[in-house]
Short mmCIF file of C-alpha atoms in Angstrom, two decimals:
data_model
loop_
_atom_site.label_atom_id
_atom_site.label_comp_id
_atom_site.label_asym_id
_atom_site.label_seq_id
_atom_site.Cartn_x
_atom_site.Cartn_y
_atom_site.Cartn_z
CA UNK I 63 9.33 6.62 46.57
CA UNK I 64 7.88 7.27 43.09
CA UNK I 65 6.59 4.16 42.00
CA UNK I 66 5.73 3.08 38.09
CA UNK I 67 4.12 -0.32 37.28
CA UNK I 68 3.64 -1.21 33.60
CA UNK I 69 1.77 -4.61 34.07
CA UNK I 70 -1.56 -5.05 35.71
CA UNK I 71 0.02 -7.90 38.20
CA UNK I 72 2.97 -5.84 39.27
CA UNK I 73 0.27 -2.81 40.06
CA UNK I 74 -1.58 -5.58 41.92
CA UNK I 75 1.51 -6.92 44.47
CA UNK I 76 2.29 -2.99 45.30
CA UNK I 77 -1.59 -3.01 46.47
CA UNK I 78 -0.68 -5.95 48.75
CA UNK I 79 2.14 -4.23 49.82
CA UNK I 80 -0.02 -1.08 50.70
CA UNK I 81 2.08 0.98 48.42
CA UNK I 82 -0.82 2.32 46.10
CA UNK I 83 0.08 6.01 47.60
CA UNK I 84 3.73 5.68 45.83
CA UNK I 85 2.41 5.23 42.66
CA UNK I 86 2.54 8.03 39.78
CA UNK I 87 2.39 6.17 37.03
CA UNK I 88 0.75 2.64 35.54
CA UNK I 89 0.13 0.92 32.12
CA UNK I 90 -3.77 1.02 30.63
CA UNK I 91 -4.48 -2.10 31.70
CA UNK I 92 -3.68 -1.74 35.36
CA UNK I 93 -7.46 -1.61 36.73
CA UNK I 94 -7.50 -3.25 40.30
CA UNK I 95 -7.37 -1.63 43.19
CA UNK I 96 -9.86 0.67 41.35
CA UNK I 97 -8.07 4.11 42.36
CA UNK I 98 -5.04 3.15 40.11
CA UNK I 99 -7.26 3.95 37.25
CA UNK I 100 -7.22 7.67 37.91
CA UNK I 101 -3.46 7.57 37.76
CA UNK I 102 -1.55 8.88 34.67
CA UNK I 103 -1.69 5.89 31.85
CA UNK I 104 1.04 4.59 30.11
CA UNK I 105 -0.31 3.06 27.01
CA UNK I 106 -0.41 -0.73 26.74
CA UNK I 107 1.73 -3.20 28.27
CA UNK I 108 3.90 -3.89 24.93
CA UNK I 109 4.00 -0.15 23.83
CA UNK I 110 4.20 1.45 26.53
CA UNK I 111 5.15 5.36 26.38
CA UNK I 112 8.56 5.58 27.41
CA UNK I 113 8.69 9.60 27.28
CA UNK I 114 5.97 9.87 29.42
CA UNK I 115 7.51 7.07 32.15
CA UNK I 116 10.57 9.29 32.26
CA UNK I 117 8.47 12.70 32.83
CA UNK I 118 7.22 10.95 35.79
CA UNK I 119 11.08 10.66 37.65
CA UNK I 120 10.30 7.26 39.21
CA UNK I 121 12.53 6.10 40.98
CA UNK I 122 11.44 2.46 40.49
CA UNK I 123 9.81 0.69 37.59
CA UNK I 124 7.95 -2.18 38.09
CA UNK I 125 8.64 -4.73 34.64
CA UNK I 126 7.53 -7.88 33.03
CA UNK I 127 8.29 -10.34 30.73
CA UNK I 128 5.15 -12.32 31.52
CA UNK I 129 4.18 -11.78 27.94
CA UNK I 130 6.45 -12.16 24.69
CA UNK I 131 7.21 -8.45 23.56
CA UNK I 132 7.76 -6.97 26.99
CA UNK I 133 11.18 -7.34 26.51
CA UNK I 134 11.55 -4.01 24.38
CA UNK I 135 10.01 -1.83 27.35
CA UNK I 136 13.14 -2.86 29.21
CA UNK I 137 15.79 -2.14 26.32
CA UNK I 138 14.20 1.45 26.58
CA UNK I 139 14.11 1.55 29.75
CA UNK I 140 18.04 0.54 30.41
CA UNK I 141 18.75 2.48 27.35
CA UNK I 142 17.25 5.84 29.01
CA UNK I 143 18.90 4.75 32.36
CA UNK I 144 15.47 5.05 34.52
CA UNK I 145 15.96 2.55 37.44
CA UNK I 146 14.44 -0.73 37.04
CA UNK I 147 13.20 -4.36 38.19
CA UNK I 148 12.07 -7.32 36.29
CA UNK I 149 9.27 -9.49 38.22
CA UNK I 150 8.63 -12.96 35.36
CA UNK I 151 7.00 -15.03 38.07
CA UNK I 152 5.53 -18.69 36.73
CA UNK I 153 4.12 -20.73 40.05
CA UNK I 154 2.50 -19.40 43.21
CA UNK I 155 5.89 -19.81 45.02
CA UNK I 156 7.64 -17.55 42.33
CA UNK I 157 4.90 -14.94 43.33
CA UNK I 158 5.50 -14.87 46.80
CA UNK I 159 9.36 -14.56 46.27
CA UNK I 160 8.23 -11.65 44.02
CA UNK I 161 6.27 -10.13 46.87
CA UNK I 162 9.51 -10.50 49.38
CA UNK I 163 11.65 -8.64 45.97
CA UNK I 164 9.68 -5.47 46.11
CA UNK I 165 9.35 -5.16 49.41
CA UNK I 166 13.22 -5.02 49.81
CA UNK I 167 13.47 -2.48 47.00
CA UNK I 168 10.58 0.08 48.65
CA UNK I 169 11.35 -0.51 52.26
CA UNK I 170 8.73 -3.26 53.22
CA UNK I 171 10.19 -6.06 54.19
CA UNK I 172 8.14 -6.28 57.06
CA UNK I 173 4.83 -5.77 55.15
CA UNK I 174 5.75 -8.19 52.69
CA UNK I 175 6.98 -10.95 55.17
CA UNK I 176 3.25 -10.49 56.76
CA UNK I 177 1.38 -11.15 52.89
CA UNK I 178 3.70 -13.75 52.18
CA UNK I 179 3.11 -15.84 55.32
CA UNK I 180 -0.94 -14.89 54.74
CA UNK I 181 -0.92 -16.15 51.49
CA UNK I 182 0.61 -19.13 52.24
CA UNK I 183 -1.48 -20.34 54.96
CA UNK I 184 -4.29 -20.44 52.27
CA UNK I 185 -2.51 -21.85 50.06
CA UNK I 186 -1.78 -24.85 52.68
CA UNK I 187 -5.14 -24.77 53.54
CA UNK I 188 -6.53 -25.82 50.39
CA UNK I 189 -3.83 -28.17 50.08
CA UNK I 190 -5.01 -29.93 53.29
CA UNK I 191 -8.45 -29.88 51.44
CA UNK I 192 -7.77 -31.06 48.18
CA UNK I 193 -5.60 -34.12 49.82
CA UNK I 194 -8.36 -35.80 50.85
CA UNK I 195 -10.39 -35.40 47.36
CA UNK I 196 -10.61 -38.76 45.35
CA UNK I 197 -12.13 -38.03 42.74
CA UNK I 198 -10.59 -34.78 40.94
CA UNK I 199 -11.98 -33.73 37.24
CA UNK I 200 -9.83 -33.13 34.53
CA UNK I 201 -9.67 -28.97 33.62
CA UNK I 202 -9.05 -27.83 30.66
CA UNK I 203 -8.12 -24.34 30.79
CA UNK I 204 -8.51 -21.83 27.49
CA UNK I 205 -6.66 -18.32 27.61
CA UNK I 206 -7.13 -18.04 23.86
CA UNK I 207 -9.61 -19.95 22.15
CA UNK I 208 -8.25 -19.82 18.07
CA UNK I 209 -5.26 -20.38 18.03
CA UNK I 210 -6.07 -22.35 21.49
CA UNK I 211 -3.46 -20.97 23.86
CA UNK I 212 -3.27 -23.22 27.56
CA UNK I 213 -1.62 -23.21 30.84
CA UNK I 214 0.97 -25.62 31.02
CA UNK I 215 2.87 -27.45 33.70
CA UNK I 216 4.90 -24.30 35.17
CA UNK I 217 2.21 -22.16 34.95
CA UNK I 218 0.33 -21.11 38.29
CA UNK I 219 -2.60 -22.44 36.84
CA UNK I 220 -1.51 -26.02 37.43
CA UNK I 221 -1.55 -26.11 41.04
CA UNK I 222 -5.11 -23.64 41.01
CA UNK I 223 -6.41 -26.81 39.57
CA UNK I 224 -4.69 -28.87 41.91
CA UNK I 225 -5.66 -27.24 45.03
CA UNK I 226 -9.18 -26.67 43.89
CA UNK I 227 -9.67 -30.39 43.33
CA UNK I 228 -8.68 -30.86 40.38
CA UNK I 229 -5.91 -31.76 37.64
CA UNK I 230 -5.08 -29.45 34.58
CA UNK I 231 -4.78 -31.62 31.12
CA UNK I 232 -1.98 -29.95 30.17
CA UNK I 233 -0.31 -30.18 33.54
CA UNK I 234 2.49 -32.73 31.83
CA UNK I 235 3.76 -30.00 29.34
CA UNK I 236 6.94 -28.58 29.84
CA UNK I 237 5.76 -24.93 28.68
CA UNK I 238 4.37 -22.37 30.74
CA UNK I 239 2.20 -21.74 27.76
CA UNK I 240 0.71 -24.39 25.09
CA UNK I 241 -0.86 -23.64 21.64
CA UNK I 242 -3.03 -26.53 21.00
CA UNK I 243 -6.01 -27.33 18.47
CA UNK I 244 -9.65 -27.68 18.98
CA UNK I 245 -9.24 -31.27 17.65
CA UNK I 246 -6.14 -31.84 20.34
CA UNK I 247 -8.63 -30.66 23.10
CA UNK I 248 -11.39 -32.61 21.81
CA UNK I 249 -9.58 -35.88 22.01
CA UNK I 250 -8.23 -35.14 25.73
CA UNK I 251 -11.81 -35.20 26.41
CA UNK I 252 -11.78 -32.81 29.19
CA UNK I 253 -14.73 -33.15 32.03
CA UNK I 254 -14.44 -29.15 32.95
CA UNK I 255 -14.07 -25.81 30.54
CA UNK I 256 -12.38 -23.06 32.52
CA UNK I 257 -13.10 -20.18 29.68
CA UNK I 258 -10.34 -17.41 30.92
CA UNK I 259 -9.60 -15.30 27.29
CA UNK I 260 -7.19 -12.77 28.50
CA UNK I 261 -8.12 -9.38 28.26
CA UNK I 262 -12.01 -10.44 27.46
CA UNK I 263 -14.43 -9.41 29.82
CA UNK I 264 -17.25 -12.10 31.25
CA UNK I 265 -20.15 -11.30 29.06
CA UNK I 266 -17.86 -11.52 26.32
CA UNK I 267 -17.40 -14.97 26.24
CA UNK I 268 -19.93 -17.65 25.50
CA UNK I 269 -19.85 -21.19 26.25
CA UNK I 270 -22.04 -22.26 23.35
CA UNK I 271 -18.62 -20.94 21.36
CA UNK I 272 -17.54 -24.09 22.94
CA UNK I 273 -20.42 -26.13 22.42
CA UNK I 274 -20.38 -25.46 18.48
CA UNK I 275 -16.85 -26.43 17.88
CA UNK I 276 -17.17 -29.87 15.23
CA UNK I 277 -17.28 -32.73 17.15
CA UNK I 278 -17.44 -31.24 20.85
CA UNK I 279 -21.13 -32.23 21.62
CA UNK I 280 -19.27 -36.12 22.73
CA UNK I 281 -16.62 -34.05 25.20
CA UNK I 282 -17.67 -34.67 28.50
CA UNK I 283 -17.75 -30.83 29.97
CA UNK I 284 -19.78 -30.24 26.90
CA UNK I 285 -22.48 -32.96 27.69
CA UNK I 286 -22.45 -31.86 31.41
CA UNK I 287 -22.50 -28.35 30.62
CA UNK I 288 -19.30 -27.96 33.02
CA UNK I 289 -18.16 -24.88 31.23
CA UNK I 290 -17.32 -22.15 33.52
CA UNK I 291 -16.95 -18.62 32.24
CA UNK I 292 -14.08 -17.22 34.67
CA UNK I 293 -13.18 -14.25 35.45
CA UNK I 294 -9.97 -13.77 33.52
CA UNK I 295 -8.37 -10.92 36.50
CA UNK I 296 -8.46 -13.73 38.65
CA UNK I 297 -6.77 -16.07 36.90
CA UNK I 298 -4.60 -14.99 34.13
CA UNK I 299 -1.79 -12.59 35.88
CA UNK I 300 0.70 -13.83 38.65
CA UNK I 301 -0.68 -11.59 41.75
CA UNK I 302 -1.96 -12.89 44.98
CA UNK I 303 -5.38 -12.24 43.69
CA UNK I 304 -4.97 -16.17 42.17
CA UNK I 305 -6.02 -17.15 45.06
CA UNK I 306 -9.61 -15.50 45.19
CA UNK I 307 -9.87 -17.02 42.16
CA UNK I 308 -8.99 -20.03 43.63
CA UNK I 309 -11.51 -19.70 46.50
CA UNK I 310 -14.08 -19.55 43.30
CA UNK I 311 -13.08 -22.34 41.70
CA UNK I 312 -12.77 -24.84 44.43
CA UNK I 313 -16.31 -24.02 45.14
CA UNK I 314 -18.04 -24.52 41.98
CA UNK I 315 -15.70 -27.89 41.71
CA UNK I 316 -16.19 -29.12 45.03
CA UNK I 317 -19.12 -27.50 46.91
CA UNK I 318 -18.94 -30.03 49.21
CA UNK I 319 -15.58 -29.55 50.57
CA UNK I 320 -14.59 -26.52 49.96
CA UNK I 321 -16.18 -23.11 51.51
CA UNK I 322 -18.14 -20.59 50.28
CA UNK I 323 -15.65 -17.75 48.51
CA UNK I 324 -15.49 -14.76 50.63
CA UNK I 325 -16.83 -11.50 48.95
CA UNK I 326 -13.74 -10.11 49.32
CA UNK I 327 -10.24 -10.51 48.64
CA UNK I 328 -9.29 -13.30 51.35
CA UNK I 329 -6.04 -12.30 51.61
CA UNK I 330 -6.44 -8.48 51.93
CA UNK I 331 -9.33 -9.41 54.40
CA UNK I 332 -6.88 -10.97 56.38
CA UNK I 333 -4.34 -8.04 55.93
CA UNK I 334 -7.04 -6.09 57.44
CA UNK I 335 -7.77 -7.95 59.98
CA UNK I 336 -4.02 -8.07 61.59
#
């Protein structure tokens, strides 16, 4: 098949399902498994260049709504009649009935029904950990940090926290995504900062942005210096990679308990290893 993904997470379940070699085509912000970035680009994931998608001939594209404005890639895309699905998954269970949805549109059920019972083991397994964990720090989780934009209770982020040994703040709100103010934050008086600005690289982001916000030298993550600058690939698009970041987290929460993140993917490690 000719394959197109336009969203980096949709790019990232066709590497689980070994189907990197179908790919022709992928939006500019697709950058993991690295060889995707030597395929043709697309232009960015809410413009993305809808001429050059239908030079390719795919005979699938892979689309999102996971952020507000996809939504016109897929009038174009029904309008020009180029063959289609839409993968919008919230939770880690929504991602692996993602995983088992491609496979049956390339042919790989069987490869899919393989990642899919992987990934869950791990997931089980750090839900056997984290049940024994009494004492479990609140997280408060920034994706955006003016306007502050945060996980909320549908969002996969949630149970990260809560199989890493820990609870998000925001993990009663009934959006996937919450806006929020610094004040708001400040008076949930979170014990850990998990600094995740999508699209911002690492070195980009700086906890003592955190630490200067007015009245945040009383919040207890600030006074602990329990900010953690995150890797934002690992935790801000709805792809089995979540739980590498997971393996991550857990640690730095819980050394005690949880153990040491692998230096690879643990999932594809176990792929490999079947």
């Amino acid at each position: 098949m000719r394959l197109v993904s336009i969203c980096p997470s949709n790019t990232e379940l066709l590497a689980y399902l070994g189907l990197i070699d179908q790919l022709v085509g992928v939006d500019q912000y697709s950058d993991w498994p690295e060889e995707v970035k030597e395929l043709p680009q697309l232009g960015p994931d809410l413009s993305i260049d809808m001429d050059h998608v239908e030079r390719l001939k795919p005979d699938l594209v892979l689309a999102s709504l996971s952020v507000p404005g996809m939504e016109r890639n897929i009038e174009e895309l029904e309008r020009r009649n180029v063959p289609y699905i839409i993968l919008n998954p919230n939770s880690l269970e929504e991602i692996a009935e993602d995983l088992m949805k491609v496979g049956a549109h390339t042919q790989t059920e069987q490869r899919a029904k393989e990642v899919v019972h992987a990934y869950r083991s791990i997931i089980a397994q750090y839900q056997q950990l984290t049940d024994a964990i009494k004492d479990k720090p609140t997280l408060y989780w920034e994706w955006w940090p003016k306007p502050i934009f945060s996980p909320g209770g549908p969002n996969w982020l949630t149970k990260i926290s809560e199989l890493a040994g820990g609870q998000n703040v925001f993990s009663n709100e009934k959006e996937a995504s919450v806006k929020r103010s610094w004040e708001d934050v400040r008076m949930i008086d979170p014990e850990v900062v998990c600094m995740a600005w999508v699209g911002v690289k690492e070195d980009k982001m700086k906890p003592e942005a955190i630490r200067k916000r007015p009245g945040w030298e009383e919040v207890q993550a600030v006074k602990t210096n329990r900010i953690f600058v995150l890797q934002e690939a690992l935790y801000c698009r709805p792809s089995p990679r979540l739980l590498w970041g997971l393996q991550k987290l857990a640690y730095l929460l819980h050394p005690e308990v949880y153990p040491v993140p692998d230096d690879k993917d643990p999932l594809l490690k176990i792929m490999v290893n079947r």
